[in-house]
Coordinates of N, CA and C in Angstrom, one line a residue:
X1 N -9.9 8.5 9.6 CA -9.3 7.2 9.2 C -9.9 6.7 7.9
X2 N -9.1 6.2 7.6 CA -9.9 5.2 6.2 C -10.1 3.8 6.2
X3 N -11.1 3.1 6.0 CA -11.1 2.1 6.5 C -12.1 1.1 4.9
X4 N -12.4 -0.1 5.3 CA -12.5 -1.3 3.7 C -13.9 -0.2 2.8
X5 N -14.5 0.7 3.5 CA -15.3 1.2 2.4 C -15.3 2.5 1.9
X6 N -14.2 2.8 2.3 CA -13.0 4.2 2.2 C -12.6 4.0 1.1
X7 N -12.1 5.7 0.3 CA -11.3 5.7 -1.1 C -10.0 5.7 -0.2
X8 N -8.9 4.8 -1.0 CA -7.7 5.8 -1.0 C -7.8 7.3 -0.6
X9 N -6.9 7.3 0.8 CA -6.6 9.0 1.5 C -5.8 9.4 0.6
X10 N -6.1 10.9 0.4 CA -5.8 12.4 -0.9 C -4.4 12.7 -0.4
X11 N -3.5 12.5 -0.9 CA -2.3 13.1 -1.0 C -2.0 14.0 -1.1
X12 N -1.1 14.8 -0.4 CA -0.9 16.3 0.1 C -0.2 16.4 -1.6
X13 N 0.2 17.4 -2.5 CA 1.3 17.4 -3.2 C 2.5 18.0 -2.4
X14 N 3.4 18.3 -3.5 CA 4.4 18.9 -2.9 C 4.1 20.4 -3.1
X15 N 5.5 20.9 -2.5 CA 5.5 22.4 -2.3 C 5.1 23.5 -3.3
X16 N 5.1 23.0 -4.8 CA 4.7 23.5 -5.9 C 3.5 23.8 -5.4
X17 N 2.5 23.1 -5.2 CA 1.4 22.6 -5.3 C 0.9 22.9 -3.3
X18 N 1.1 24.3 -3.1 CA 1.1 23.6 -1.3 C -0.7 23.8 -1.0
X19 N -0.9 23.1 -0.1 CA -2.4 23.0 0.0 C -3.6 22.5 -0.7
X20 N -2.9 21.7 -1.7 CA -3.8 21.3 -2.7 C -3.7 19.5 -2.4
X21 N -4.5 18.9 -2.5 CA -4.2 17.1 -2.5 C -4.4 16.8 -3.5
X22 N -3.8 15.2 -3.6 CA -4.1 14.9 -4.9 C -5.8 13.9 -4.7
X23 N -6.7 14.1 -5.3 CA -7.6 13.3 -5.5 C -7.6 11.6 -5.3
X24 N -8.6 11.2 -4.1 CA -8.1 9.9 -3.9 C -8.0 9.0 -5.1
X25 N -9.1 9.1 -5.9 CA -8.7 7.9 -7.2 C -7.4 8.0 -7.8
X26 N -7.2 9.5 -8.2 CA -5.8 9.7 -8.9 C -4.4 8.4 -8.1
X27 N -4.6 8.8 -6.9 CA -3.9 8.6 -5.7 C -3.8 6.9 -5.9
X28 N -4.6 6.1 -6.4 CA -4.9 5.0 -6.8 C -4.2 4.7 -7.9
X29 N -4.2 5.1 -8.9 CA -3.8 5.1 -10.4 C -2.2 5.7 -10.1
X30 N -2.0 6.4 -9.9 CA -0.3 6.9 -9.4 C 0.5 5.8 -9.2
X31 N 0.0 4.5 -8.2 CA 0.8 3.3 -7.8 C 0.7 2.5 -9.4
X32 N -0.3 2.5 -10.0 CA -0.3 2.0 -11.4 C 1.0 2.3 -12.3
X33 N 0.7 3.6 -12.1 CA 1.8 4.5 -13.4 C 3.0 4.1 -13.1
X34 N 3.5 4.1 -11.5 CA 4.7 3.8 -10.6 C 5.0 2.5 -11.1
X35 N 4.1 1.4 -11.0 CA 4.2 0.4 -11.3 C 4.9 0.2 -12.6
X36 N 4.2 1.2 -13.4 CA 4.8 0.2 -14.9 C 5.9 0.9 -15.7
X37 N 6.3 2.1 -14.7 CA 7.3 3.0 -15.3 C 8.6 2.2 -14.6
X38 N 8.4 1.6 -13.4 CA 9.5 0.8 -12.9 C 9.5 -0.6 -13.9
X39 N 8.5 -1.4 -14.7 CA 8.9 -1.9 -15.1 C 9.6 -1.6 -16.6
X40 N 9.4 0.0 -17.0 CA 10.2 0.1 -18.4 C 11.6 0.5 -18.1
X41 N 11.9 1.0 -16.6 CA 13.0 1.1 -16.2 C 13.8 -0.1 -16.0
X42 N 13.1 -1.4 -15.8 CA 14.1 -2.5 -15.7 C 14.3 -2.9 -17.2
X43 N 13.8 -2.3 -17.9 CA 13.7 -2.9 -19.3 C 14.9 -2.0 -20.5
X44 N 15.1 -0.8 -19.6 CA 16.1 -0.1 -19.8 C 15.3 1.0 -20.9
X45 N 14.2 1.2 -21.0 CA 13.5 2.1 -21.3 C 13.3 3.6 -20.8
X46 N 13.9 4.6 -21.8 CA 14.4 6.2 -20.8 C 13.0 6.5 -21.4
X47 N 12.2 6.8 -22.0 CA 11.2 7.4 -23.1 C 9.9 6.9 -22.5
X48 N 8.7 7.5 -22.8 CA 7.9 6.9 -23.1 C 6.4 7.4 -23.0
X49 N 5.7 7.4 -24.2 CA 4.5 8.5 -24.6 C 3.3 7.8 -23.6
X50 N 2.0 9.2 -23.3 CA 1.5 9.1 -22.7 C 0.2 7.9 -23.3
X51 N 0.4 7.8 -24.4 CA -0.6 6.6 -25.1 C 0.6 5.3 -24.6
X52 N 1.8 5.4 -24.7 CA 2.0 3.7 -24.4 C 2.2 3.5 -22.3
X53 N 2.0 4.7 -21.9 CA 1.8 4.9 -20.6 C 0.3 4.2 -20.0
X54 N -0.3 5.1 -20.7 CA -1.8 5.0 -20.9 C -2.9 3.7 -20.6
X55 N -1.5 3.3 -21.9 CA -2.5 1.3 -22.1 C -1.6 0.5 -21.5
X56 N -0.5 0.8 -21.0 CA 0.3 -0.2 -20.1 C -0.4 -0.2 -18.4
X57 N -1.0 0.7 -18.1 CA -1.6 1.3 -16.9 C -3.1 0.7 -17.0
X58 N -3.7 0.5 -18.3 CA -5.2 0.2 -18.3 C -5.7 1.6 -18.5
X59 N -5.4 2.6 -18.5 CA -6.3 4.0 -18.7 C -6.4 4.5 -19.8
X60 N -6.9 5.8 -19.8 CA -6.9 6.5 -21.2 C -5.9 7.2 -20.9
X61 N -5.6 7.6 -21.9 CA -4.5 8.7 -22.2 C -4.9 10.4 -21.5
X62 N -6.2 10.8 -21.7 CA -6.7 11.8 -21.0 C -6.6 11.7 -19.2
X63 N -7.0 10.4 -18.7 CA -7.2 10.4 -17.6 C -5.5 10.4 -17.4
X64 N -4.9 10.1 -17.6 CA -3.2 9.5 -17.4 C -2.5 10.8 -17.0
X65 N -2.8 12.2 -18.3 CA -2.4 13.4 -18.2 C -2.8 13.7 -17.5
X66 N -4.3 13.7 -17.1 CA -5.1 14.3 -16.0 C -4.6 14.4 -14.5
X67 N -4.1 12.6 -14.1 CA -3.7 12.5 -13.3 C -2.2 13.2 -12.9
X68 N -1.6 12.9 -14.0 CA 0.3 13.3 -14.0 C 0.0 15.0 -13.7
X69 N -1.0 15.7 -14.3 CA -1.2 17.1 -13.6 C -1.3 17.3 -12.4
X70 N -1.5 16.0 -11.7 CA -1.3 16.3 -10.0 C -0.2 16.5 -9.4
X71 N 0.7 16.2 -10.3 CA 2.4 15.9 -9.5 C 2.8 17.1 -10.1
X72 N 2.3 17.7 -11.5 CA 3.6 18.9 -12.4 C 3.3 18.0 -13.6
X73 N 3.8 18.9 -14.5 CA 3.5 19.1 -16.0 C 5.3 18.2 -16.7
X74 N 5.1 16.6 -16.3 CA 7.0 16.5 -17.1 C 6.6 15.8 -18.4
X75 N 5.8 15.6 -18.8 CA 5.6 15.6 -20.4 C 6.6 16.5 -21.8
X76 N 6.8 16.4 -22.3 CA 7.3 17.1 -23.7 C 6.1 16.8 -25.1
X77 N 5.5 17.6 -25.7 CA 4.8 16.9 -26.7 C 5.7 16.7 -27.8
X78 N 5.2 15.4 -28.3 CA 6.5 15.1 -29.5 C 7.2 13.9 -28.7
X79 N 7.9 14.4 -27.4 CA 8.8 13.5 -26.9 C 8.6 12.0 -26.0
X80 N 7.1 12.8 -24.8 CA 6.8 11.8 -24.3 C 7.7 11.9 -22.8
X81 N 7.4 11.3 -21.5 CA 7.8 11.3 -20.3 C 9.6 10.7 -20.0
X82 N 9.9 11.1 -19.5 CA 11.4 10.7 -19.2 C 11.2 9.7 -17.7
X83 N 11.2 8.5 -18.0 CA 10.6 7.5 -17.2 C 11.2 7.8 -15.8
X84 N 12.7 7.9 -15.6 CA 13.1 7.7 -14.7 C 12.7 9.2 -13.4
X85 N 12.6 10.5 -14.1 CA 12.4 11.8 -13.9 C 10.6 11.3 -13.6
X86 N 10.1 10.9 -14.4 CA 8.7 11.1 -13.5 C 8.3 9.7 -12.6
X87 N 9.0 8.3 -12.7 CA 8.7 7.4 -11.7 C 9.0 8.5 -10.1
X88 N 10.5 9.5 -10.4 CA 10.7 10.0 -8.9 C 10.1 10.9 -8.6
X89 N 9.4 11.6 -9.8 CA 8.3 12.4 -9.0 C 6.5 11.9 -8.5
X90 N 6.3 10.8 -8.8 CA 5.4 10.6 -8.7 C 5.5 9.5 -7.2
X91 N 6.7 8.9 -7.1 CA 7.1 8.0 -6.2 C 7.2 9.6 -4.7
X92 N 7.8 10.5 -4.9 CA 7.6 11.8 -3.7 C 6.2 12.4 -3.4
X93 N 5.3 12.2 -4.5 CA 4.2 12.8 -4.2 C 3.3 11.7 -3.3
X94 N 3.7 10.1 -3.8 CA 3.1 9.1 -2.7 C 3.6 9.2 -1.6
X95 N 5.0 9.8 -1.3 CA 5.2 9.6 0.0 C 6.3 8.4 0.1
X96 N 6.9 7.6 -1.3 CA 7.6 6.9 -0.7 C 9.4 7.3 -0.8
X97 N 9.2 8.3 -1.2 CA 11.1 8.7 -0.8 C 11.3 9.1 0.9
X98 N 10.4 8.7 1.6 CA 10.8 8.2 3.2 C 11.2 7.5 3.6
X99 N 11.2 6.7 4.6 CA 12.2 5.6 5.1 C 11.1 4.8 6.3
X100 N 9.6 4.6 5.2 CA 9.1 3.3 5.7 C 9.3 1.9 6.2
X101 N 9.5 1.9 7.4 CA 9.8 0.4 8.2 C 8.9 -0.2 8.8
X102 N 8.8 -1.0 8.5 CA 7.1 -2.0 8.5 C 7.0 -3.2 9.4
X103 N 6.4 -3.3 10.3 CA 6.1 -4.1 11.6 C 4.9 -5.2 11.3
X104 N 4.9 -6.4 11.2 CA 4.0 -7.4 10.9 C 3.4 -8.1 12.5
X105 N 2.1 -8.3 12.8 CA 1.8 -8.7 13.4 C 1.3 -9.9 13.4
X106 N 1.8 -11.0 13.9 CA 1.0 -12.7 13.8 C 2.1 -13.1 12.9
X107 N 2.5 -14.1 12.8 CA 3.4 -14.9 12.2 C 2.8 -16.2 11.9
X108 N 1.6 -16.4 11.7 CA 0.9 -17.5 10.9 C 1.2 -17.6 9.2
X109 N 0.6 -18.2 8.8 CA 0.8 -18.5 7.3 C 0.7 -17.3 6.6
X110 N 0.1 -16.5 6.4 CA -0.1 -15.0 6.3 C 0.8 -14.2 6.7
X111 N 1.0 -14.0 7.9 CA 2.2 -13.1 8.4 C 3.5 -13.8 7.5
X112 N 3.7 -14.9 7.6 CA 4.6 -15.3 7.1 C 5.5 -15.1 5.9
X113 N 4.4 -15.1 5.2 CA 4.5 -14.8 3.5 C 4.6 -13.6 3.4
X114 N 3.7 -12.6 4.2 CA 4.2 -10.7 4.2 C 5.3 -10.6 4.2
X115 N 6.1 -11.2 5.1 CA 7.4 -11.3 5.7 C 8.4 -11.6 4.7
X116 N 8.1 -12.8 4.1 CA 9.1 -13.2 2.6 C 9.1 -12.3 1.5
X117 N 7.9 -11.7 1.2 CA 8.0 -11.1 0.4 C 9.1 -10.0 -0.3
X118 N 9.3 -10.7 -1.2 CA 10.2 -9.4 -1.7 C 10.1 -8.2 -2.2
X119 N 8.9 -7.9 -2.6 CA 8.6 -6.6 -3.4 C 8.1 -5.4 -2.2
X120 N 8.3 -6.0 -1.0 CA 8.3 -4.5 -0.6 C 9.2 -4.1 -0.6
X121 N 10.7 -4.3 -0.1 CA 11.8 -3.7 -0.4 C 12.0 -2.8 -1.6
X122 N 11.4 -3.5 -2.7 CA 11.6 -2.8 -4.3 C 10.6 -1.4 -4.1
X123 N 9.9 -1.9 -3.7 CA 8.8 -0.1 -3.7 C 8.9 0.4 -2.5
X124 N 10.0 0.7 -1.6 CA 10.6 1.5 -0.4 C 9.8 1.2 0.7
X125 N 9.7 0.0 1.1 CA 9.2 -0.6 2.3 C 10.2 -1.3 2.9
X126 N 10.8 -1.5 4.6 CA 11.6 -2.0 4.6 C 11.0 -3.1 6.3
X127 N 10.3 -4.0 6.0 CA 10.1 -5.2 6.8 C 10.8 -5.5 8.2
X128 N 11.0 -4.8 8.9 CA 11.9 -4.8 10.4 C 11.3 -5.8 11.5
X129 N 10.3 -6.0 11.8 CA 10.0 -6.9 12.4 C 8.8 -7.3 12.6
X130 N 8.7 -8.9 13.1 CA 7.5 -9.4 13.3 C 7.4 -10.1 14.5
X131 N 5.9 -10.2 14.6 CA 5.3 -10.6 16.0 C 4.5 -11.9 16.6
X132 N 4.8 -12.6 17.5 CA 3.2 -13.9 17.6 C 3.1 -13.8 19.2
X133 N 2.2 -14.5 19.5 CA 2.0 -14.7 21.0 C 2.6 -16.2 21.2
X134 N 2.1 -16.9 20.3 CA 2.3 -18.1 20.6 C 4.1 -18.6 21.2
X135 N 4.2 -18.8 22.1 CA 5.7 -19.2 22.8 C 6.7 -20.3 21.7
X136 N 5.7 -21.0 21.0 CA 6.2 -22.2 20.1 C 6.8 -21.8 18.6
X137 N 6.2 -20.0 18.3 CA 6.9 -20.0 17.2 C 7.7 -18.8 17.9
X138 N 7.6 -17.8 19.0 CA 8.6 -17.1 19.0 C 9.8 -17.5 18.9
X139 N 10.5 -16.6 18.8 CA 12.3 -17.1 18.5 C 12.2 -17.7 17.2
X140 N 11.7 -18.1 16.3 CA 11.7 -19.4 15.4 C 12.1 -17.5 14.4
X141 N 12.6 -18.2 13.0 CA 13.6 -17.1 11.9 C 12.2 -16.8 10.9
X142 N 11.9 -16.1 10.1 CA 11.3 -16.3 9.6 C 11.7 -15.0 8.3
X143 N 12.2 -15.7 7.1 CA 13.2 -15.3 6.2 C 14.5 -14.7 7.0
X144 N 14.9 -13.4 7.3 CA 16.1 -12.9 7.8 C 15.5 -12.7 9.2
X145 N 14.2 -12.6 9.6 CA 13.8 -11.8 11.1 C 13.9 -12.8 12.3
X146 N 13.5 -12.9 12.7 CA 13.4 -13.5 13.9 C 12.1 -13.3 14.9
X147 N 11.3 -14.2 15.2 CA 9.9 -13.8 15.4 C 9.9 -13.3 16.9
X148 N 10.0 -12.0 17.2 CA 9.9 -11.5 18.6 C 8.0 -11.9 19.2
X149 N 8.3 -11.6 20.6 CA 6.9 -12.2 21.4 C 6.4 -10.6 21.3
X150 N 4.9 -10.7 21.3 CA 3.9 -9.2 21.1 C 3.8 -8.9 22.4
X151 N 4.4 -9.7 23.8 CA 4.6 -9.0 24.6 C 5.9 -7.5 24.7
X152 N 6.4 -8.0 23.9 CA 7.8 -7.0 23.9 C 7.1 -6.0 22.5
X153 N 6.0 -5.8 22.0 CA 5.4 -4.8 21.0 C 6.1 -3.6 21.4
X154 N 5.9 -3.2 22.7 CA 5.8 -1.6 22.3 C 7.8 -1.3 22.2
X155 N 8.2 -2.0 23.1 CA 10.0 -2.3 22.7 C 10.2 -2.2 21.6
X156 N 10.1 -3.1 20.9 CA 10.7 -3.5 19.6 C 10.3 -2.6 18.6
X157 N 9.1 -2.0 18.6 CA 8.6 -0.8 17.4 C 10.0 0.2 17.9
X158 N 9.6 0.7 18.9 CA 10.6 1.9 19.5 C 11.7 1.3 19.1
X159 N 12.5 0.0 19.1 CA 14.3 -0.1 19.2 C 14.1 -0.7 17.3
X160 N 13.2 -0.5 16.6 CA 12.9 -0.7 15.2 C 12.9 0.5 14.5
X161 N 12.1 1.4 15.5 CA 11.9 2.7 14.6 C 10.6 2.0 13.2
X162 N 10.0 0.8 13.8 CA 8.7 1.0 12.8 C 8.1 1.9 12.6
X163 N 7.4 2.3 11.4 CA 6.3 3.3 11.2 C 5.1 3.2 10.6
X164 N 5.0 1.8 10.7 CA 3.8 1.6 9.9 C 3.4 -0.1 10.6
X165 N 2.2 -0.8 11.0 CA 2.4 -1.7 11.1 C 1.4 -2.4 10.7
X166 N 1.0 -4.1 10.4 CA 0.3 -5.0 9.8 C 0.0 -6.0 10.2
X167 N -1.4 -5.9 10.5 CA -2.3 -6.9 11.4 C -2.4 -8.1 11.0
X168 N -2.0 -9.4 10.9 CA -2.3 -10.3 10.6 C -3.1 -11.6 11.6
X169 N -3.7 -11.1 11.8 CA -4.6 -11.2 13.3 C -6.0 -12.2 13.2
X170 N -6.3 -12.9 14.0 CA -8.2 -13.3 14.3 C -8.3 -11.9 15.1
X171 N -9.8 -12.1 14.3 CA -10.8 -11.2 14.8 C -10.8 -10.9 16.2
X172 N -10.4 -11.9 16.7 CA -10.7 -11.9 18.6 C -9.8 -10.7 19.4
X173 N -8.5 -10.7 19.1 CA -7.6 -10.0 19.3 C -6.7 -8.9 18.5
X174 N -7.5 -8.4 18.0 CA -6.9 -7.3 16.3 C -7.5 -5.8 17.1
X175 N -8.1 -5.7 17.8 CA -8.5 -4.8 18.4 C -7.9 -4.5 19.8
X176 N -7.3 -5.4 20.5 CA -6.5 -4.9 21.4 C -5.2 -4.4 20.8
X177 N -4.7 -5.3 19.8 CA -3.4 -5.4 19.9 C -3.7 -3.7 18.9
X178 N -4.3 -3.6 18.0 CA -4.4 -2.1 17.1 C -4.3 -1.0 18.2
X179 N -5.4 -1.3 19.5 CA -4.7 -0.4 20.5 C -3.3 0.1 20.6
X180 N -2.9 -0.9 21.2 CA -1.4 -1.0 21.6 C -0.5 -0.4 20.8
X181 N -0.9 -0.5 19.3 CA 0.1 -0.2 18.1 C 0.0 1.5 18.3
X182 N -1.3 2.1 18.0 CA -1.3 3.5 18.4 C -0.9 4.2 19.7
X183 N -1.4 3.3 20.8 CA -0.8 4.1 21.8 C 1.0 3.9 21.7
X184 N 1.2 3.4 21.1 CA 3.2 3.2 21.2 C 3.5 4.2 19.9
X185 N 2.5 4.9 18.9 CA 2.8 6.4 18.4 C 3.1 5.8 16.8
X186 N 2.5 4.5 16.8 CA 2.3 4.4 15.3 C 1.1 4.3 14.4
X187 N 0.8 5.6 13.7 CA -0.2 5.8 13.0 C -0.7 5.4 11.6
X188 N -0.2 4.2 11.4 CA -0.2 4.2 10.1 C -0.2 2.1 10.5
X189 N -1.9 1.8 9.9 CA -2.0 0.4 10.5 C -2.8 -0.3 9.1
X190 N -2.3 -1.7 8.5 CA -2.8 -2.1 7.3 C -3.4 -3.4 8.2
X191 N -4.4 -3.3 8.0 CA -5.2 -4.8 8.7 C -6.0 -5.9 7.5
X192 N -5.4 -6.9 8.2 CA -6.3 -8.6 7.3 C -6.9 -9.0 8.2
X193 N -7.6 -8.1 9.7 CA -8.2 -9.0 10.8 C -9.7 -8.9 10.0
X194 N -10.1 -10.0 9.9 CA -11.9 -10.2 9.7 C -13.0 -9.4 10.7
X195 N -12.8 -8.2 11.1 CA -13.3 -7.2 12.1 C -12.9 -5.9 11.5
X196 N -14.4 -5.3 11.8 CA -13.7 -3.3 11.8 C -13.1 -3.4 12.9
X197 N -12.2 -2.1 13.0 CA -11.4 -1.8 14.0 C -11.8 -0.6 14.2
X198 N -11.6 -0.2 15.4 CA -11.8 1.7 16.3 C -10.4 1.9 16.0
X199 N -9.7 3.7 15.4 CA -9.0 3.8 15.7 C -9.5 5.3 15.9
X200 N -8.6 6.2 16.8 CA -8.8 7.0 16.6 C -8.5 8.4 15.7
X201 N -9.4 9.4 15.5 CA -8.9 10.4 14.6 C -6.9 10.5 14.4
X202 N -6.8 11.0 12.9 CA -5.1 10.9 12.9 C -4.9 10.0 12.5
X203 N -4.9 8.7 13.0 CA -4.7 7.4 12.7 C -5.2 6.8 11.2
X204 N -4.1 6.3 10.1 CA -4.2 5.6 9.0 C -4.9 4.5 9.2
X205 N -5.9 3.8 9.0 CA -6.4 2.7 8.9 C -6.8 1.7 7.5
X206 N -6.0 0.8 7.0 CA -6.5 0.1 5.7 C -7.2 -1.1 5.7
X207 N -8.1 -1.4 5.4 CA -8.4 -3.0 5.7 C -8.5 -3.7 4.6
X208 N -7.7 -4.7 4.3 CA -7.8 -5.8 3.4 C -8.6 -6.7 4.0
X209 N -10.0 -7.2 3.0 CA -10.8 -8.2 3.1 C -10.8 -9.5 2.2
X210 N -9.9 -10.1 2.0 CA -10.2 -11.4 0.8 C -11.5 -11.8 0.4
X211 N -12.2 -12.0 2.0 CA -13.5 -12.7 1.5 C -14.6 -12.0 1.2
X212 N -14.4 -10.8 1.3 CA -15.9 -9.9 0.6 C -15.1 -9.2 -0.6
X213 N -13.6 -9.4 -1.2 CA -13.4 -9.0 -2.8 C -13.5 -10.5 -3.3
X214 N -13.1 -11.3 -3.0 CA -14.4 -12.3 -3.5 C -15.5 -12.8 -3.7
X215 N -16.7 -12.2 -2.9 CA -17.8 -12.2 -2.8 C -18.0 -11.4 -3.9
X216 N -17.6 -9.9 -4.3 CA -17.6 -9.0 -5.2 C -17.6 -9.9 -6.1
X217 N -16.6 -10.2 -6.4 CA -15.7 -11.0 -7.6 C -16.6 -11.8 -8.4
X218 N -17.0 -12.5 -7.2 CA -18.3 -13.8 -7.7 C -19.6 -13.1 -7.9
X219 N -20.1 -12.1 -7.5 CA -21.4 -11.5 -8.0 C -20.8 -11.3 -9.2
X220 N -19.7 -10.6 -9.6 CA -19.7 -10.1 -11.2 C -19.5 -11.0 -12.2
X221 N -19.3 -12.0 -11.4 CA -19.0 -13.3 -12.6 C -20.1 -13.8 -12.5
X222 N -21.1 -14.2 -11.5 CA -22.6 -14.8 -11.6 C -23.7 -13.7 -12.7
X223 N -23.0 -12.2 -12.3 CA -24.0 -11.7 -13.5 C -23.3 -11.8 -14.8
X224 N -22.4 -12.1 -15.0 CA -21.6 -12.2 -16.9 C -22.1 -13.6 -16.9
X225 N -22.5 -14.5 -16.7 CA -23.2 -15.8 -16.5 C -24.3 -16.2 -16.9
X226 N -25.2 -15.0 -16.4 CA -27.1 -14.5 -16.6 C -27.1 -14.3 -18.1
X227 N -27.7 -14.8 -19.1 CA -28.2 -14.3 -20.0 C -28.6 -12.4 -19.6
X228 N -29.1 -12.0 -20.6 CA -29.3 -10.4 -20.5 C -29.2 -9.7 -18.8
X229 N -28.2 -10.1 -18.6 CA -28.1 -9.1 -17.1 C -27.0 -8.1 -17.5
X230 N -26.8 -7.2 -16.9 CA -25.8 -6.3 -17.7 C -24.9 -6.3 -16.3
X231 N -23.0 -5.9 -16.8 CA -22.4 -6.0 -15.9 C -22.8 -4.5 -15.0

């Protein structure tokens, strides 16, 4: 599993490439490149050199190549990447030309906003349902869904076909309910509960922590602060 002090899990490549992963950091930087090649695609941009890839990504240009050598060689020198040809191969080697449908747990202010969100649909995520205990908000709409009770969990994944699901949970109960999520045969779980979780071997585990990448955050800003402390 991978879990808040885990790299990014290595990506299988494709069949070119069979048995080889891609490097977790790479694997990191890919969603970058993804990112900004979708935005010269809205921009109507077909072209584009591995130096203006490079600094739109934050990287060097070495590391950039380095990485794009994980997916295949679609470079031209002279010409530069053909944006839409390598967003889709770099979008297959993450894994998202599948048909990711995403299950939200807790419908508090958090769940809620996962739920609105619109940019998962844009990067092949598709939001199917969400969950609360509370009796007062089930049934209640929240954007297009409609907030089912986490007693009906293992139902509704099955008649959703989720495959991935998102803990928006207290600490108290993030560990039963993550049970539940795996024994109903979905291995792929992104958690915001303030608790590690057990899952077992197989099982995807991510954990988003707000308050300790701000705790981070603020050490590195208390030492840019310090006369002679070095970042």
């Amino acid at each position: 599993m991978t879990s808040l002090d885990s790299p990014p899990q290595a990506v299988p490549e494709d069949a070119g490439a069979a048995g080889k992963q891609i490097p977790p950091a790479a694997v990191a930087r890919l969603t970058i490149y993804l990112r900004a090649l979708n935005s010269l695609l809205a921009e109507g941009i077909e072209r584009v050199s591995s130096e203006s890839l490079a600094e739109a990504s934050g990287v060097s240009s070495s590391t950039l190549r380095k990485d794009l050598s994980h997916v295949g060689s679609y470079g031209t020198r002279g010409v530069g990447y053909e944006v839409q040809y390598l967003s889709r191969h770099i979008a297959a080697a993450l894994g998202l030309t599948h048909d990711w449908k995403v299950a939200i747990v807790g419908a508090g202010n958090l769940g809620k906003a996962l739920a609105r969100y619109g940019g998962f649909e844009s990067r092949g995520f598709d939001v199917v349902a969400i969950f609360d205990a509370d009796q007062m908000v089930v049934g209640n709409e929240v954007g297009w869904l409609r907030v089912s009770d986490v007693a009906d969990l293992e139902a509704v994944l099955e008649r959703t076909g989720a495959n991935m699901v998102v803990l928006a949970l207290p600490a108290a109960v993030a560990q039963s309910v993550c049970d539940r999520v795996v024994q109903a045969g979905v291995h792929s779980i992104l958690s915001f509960a303030p608790v590690m979780l057990q899952v077992p071997e197989g099982v995807n585990l991510r954990k988003v922590d707000m308050a300790t990448e701000l705790q981070i955050l603020a050490y590195h800003a208390q030492r840019g602060q310090t006369p002679g402390q070095p970042e």
